[in-house]
JSON list of C-alpha atoms in Angstrom, two decimals:
[
{"chain": "A", "resi": 1, "resn": "MET", "atom": "CA", "xyz": [33.84, -88.90, -56.11]},
{"chain": "A", "resi": 2, "resn": "MET", "atom": "CA", "xyz": [32.57, -86.50, -53.34]},
{"chain": "A", "resi": 3, "resn": "ALA", "atom": "CA", "xyz": [35.77, -84.61, -53.63]},
{"chain": "A", "resi": 4, "resn": "ASN", "atom": "CA", "xyz": [35.23, -84.08, -57.22]},
{"chain": "A", "resi": 5, "resn": "ASP", "atom": "CA", "xyz": [31.88, -82.79, -56.72]},
{"chain": "A", "resi": 6, "resn": "ILE", "atom": "CA", "xyz": [32.86, -80.33, -54.17]},
{"chain": "A", "resi": 7, "resn": "LYS", "atom": "CA", "xyz": [35.53, -79.09, -56.64]},
{"chain": "A", "resi": 8, "resn": "THR", "atom": "CA", "xyz": [33.04, -78.78, -59.32]},
{"chain": "A", "resi": 9, "resn": "THR", "atom": "CA", "xyz": [30.56, -76.80, -57.15]},
{"chain": "A", "resi": 10, "resn": "LEU", "atom": "CA", "xyz": [33.57, -74.56, -56.04]},
{"chain": "A", "resi": 11, "resn": "ILE", "atom": "CA", "xyz": [34.79, -73.90, -59.51]},
{"chain": "A", "resi": 12, "resn": "ASP", "atom": "CA", "xyz": [31.16, -73.16, -60.83]},
{"chain": "A", "resi": 13, "resn": "ARG", "atom": "CA", "xyz": [30.91, -70.58, -57.61]},
{"chain": "A", "resi": 14, "resn": "MET", "atom": "CA", "xyz": [34.53, -69.08, -58.34]},
{"chain": "A", "resi": 15, "resn": "ALA", "atom": "CA", "xyz": [33.58, -68.54, -62.09]},
{"chain": "A", "resi": 16, "resn": "GLY", "atom": "CA", "xyz": [31.00, -66.04, -60.90]},
{"chain": "A", "resi": 17, "resn": "PHE", "atom": "CA", "xyz": [33.31, -63.89, -58.81]},
{"chain": "A", "resi": 18, "resn": "GLU", "atom": "CA", "xyz": [33.89, -60.46, -59.81]},
{"chain": "A", "resi": 19, "resn": "SER", "atom": "CA", "xyz": [37.03, -60.21, -57.60]},
{"chain": "A", "resi": 20, "resn": "PHE", "atom": "CA", "xyz": [38.60, -62.17, -55.11]},
{"chain": "A", "resi": 21, "resn": "SER", "atom": "CA", "xyz": [41.53, -62.16, -52.67]},
{"chain": "A", "resi": 22, "resn": "ILE", "atom": "CA", "xyz": [43.74, -65.13, -51.40]},
{"chain": "A", "resi": 23, "resn": "ALA", "atom": "CA", "xyz": [45.43, -65.93, -48.17]},
{"chain": "A", "resi": 24, "resn": "LEU", "atom": "CA", "xyz": [48.82, -67.81, -48.03]},
{"chain": "A", "resi": 25, "resn": "ASP", "atom": "CA", "xyz": [50.18, -69.54, -44.93]},
{"chain": "A", "resi": 26, "resn": "LYS", "atom": "CA", "xyz": [53.39, -71.56, -44.94]},
{"chain": "A", "resi": 27, "resn": "SER", "atom": "CA", "xyz": [54.03, -73.97, -42.54]},
{"chain": "A", "resi": 28, "resn": "THR", "atom": "CA", "xyz": [56.04, -77.15, -41.95]},
{"chain": "A", "resi": 29, "resn": "ASP", "atom": "CA", "xyz": [54.14, -80.42, -40.90]},
{"chain": "A", "resi": 30, "resn": "PHE", "atom": "CA", "xyz": [55.32, -82.94, -38.38]},
{"chain": "A", "resi": 31, "resn": "SER", "atom": "CA", "xyz": [57.56, -84.65, -40.85]},
{"chain": "A", "resi": 32, "resn": "ASP", "atom": "CA", "xyz": [59.21, -81.36, -41.56]},
{"chain": "A", "resi": 33, "resn": "THR", "atom": "CA", "xyz": [57.68, -80.89, -45.01]},
{"chain": "A", "resi": 34, "resn": "ALA", "atom": "CA", "xyz": [56.95, -77.17, -46.01]},
{"chain": "A", "resi": 35, "resn": "GLN", "atom": "CA", "xyz": [53.29, -76.72, -47.16]},
{"chain": "A", "resi": 36, "resn": "LEU", "atom": "CA", "xyz": [51.49, -73.85, -48.50]},
{"chain": "A", "resi": 37, "resn": "ALA", "atom": "CA", "xyz": [47.75, -73.40, -47.56]},
{"chain": "A", "resi": 38, "resn": "ILE", "atom": "CA", "xyz": [45.66, -71.36, -49.91]},
{"chain": "A", "resi": 39, "resn": "PHE", "atom": "CA", "xyz": [42.42, -69.82, -49.19]},
{"chain": "A", "resi": 40, "resn": "ILE", "atom": "CA", "xyz": [40.16, -67.75, -51.21]},
{"chain": "A", "resi": 41, "resn": "ARG", "atom": "CA", "xyz": [37.56, -65.17, -50.64]},
{"chain": "A", "resi": 42, "resn": "GLY", "atom": "CA", "xyz": [35.34, -64.05, -53.49]},
{"chain": "A", "resi": 43, "resn": "VAL", "atom": "CA", "xyz": [32.31, -61.85, -54.23]},
{"chain": "A", "resi": 44, "resn": "ASP", "atom": "CA", "xyz": [29.95, -62.21, -56.94]},
{"chain": "A", "resi": 45, "resn": "LYS", "atom": "CA", "xyz": [27.66, -59.62, -58.85]},
{"chain": "A", "resi": 46, "resn": "GLU", "atom": "CA", "xyz": [24.98, -60.14, -56.05]},
{"chain": "A", "resi": 47, "resn": "LEU", "atom": "CA", "xyz": [27.63, -59.31, -53.56]},
{"chain": "A", "resi": 48, "resn": "THR", "atom": "CA", "xyz": [27.59, -62.96, -52.26]},
{"chain": "A", "resi": 49, "resn": "VAL", "atom": "CA", "xyz": [30.83, -63.64, -50.48]},
{"chain": "A", "resi": 50, "resn": "THR", "atom": "CA", "xyz": [32.36, -67.04, -50.51]},
{"chain": "A", "resi": 51, "resn": "GLU", "atom": "CA", "xyz": [35.39, -67.98, -48.42]},
{"chain": "A", "resi": 52, "resn": "GLU", "atom": "CA", "xyz": [36.90, -71.56, -48.98]},
{"chain": "A", "resi": 53, "resn": "TRP", "atom": "CA", "xyz": [39.96, -73.41, -48.25]},
{"chain": "A", "resi": 54, "resn": "LEU", "atom": "CA", "xyz": [41.58, -74.47, -51.75]},
{"chain": "A", "resi": 55, "resn": "THR", "atom": "CA", "xyz": [44.30, -76.66, -51.19]},
{"chain": "A", "resi": 56, "resn": "LEU", "atom": "CA", "xyz": [47.41, -77.54, -49.05]},
{"chain": "A", "resi": 57, "resn": "GLN", "atom": "CA", "xyz": [50.32, -77.71, -51.44]},
{"chain": "A", "resi": 58, "resn": "PRO", "atom": "CA", "xyz": [53.90, -79.35, -50.66]},
{"chain": "A", "resi": 59, "resn": "LEU", "atom": "CA", "xyz": [56.96, -76.91, -51.38]},
{"chain": "A", "resi": 60, "resn": "LYS", "atom": "CA", "xyz": [60.31, -77.71, -52.40]},
{"chain": "A", "resi": 61, "resn": "GLU", "atom": "CA", "xyz": [62.16, -75.10, -50.08]},
{"chain": "A", "resi": 62, "resn": "THR", "atom": "CA", "xyz": [64.61, -74.58, -52.69]},
{"chain": "A", "resi": 63, "resn": "ILE", "atom": "CA", "xyz": [63.78, -70.81, -53.36]},
{"chain": "A", "resi": 64, "resn": "PRO", "atom": "CA", "xyz": [60.73, -70.24, -51.52]},
{"chain": "A", "resi": 65, "resn": "ARG", "atom": "CA", "xyz": [59.55, -67.01, -53.24]},
{"chain": "A", "resi": 66, "resn": "GLU", "atom": "CA", "xyz": [59.54, -68.73, -56.52]},
{"chain": "A", "resi": 67, "resn": "ASP", "atom": "CA", "xyz": [58.18, -72.02, -55.26]},
{"chain": "A", "resi": 68, "resn": "ILE", "atom": "CA", "xyz": [55.01, -70.05, -53.90]},
{"chain": "A", "resi": 69, "resn": "PHE", "atom": "CA", "xyz": [54.41, -68.24, -56.84]},
{"chain": "A", "resi": 70, "resn": "ASN", "atom": "CA", "xyz": [54.65, -71.55, -58.92]},
{"chain": "A", "resi": 71, "resn": "GLU", "atom": "CA", "xyz": [52.25, -73.20, -56.61]},
{"chain": "A", "resi": 72, "resn": "VAL", "atom": "CA", "xyz": [49.73, -70.40, -56.44]},
{"chain": "A", "resi": 73, "resn": "GLN", "atom": "CA", "xyz": [49.95, -70.41, -60.33]},
{"chain": "A", "resi": 74, "resn": "LYS", "atom": "CA", "xyz": [49.05, -73.96, -60.49]},
{"chain": "A", "resi": 75, "resn": "VAL", "atom": "CA", "xyz": [46.22, -73.72, -58.35]},
{"chain": "A", "resi": 76, "resn": "PHE", "atom": "CA", "xyz": [45.00, -70.85, -60.14]},
{"chain": "A", "resi": 77, "resn": "THR", "atom": "CA", "xyz": [45.21, -72.90, -63.16]},
{"chain": "A", "resi": 78, "resn": "SER", "atom": "CA", "xyz": [43.48, -75.96, -61.55]},
{"chain": "A", "resi": 79, "resn": "PHE", "atom": "CA", "xyz": [40.51, -73.79, -60.54]},
{"chain": "A", "resi": 80, "resn": "GLY", "atom": "CA", "xyz": [40.13, -71.59, -63.55]},
{"chain": "A", "resi": 81, "resn": "LEU", "atom": "CA", "xyz": [40.93, -68.18, -61.65]},
{"chain": "A", "resi": 82, "resn": "PRO", "atom": "CA", "xyz": [41.84, -65.41, -63.79]},
{"chain": "A", "resi": 83, "resn": "TRP", "atom": "CA", "xyz": [44.75, -63.24, -62.50]},
{"chain": "A", "resi": 84, "resn": "SER", "atom": "CA", "xyz": [42.78, -60.21, -63.53]},
{"chain": "A", "resi": 85, "resn": "LYS", "atom": "CA", "xyz": [40.23, -60.60, -60.85]},
{"chain": "A", "resi": 86, "resn": "LEU", "atom": "CA", "xyz": [43.05, -60.90, -58.26]},
{"chain": "A", "resi": 87, "resn": "VAL", "atom": "CA", "xyz": [42.61, -57.86, -55.85]},
{"chain": "A", "resi": 88, "resn": "GLY", "atom": "CA", "xyz": [44.40, -58.87, -52.60]},
{"chain": "A", "resi": 89, "resn": "VAL", "atom": "CA", "xyz": [47.07, -61.44, -51.27]},
{"chain": "A", "resi": 90, "resn": "CYS", "atom": "CA", "xyz": [47.43, -61.77, -47.53]},
{"chain": "A", "resi": 91, "resn": "THR", "atom": "CA", "xyz": [50.26, -63.47, -45.61]},
{"chain": "A", "resi": 92, "resn": "ASP", "atom": "CA", "xyz": [51.61, -64.14, -42.09]},
{"chain": "A", "resi": 93, "resn": "GLY", "atom": "CA", "xyz": [54.19, -61.59, -42.99]},
{"chain": "A", "resi": 94, "resn": "VAL", "atom": "CA", "xyz": [57.26, -63.82, -43.27]},
{"chain": "A", "resi": 95, "resn": "PRO", "atom": "CA", "xyz": [60.14, -61.99, -45.03]},
{"chain": "A", "resi": 96, "resn": "PHE", "atom": "CA", "xyz": [60.36, -63.95, -48.25]},
{"chain": "A", "resi": 97, "resn": "MET", "atom": "CA", "xyz": [56.79, -63.56, -48.63]},
{"chain": "A", "resi": 98, "resn": "VAL", "atom": "CA", "xyz": [56.77, -59.58, -48.27]},
{"chain": "A", "resi": 99, "resn": "SER", "atom": "CA", "xyz": [60.33, -58.46, -49.25]},
{"chain": "A", "resi": 100, "resn": "THR", "atom": "CA", "xyz": [60.59, -55.43, -51.50]},
{"chain": "A", "resi": 101, "resn": "ARG", "atom": "CA", "xyz": [63.17, -57.25, -53.34]},
{"chain": "A", "resi": 102, "resn": "LYS", "atom": "CA", "xyz": [61.04, -59.73, -55.30]},
{"chain": "A", "resi": 103, "resn": "GLY", "atom": "CA", "xyz": [59.17, -61.35, -52.33]},
{"chain": "A", "resi": 104, "resn": "SER", "atom": "CA", "xyz": [56.31, -63.60, -53.20]},
{"chain": "A", "resi": 105, "resn": "ILE", "atom": "CA", "xyz": [53.68, -60.87, -52.91]},
{"chain": "A", "resi": 106, "resn": "GLU", "atom": "CA", "xyz": [55.44, -58.72, -55.58]},
{"chain": "A", "resi": 107, "resn": "ILE", "atom": "CA", "xyz": [55.71, -61.41, -57.89]},
{"chain": "A", "resi": 108, "resn": "LEU", "atom": "CA", "xyz": [51.91, -62.32, -57.55]},
{"chain": "A", "resi": 109, "resn": "ASN", "atom": "CA", "xyz": [51.12, -58.39, -58.08]},
{"chain": "A", "resi": 110, "resn": "GLU", "atom": "CA", "xyz": [53.22, -58.29, -61.18]},
{"chain": "A", "resi": 111, "resn": "LYS", "atom": "CA", "xyz": [51.21, -61.18, -62.51]},
{"chain": "A", "resi": 112, "resn": "SER", "atom": "CA", "xyz": [47.90, -59.86, -61.43]},
{"chain": "A", "resi": 113, "resn": "ILE", "atom": "CA", "xyz": [48.69, -56.49, -63.49]},
{"chain": "A", "resi": 114, "resn": "GLU", "atom": "CA", "xyz": [49.67, -58.07, -66.45]}
]
């Protein structure tokens, strides 16, 4: 119940964002499960900045760049985040994230421009 209240409050706050950016961090837990941490930083009309940890998503490790995009897309849908307000993506610089040949960042940029 408390988790739902927190999520609802966060969704309400994010609905007022004029723009936002996300930070992505892929890591592996102690049981060797790949996970993607997603953080958000947004600003509303009054220039109030909100920074929050959104989620920790498990990854399949099949095609990392596509898995990451799919997980981000699920989170955007879950929180009602519009791609058009995404202005930046930050990562730890892992090659499959930043590759110029269809890295995760390039896929996310293409989606935000649509």
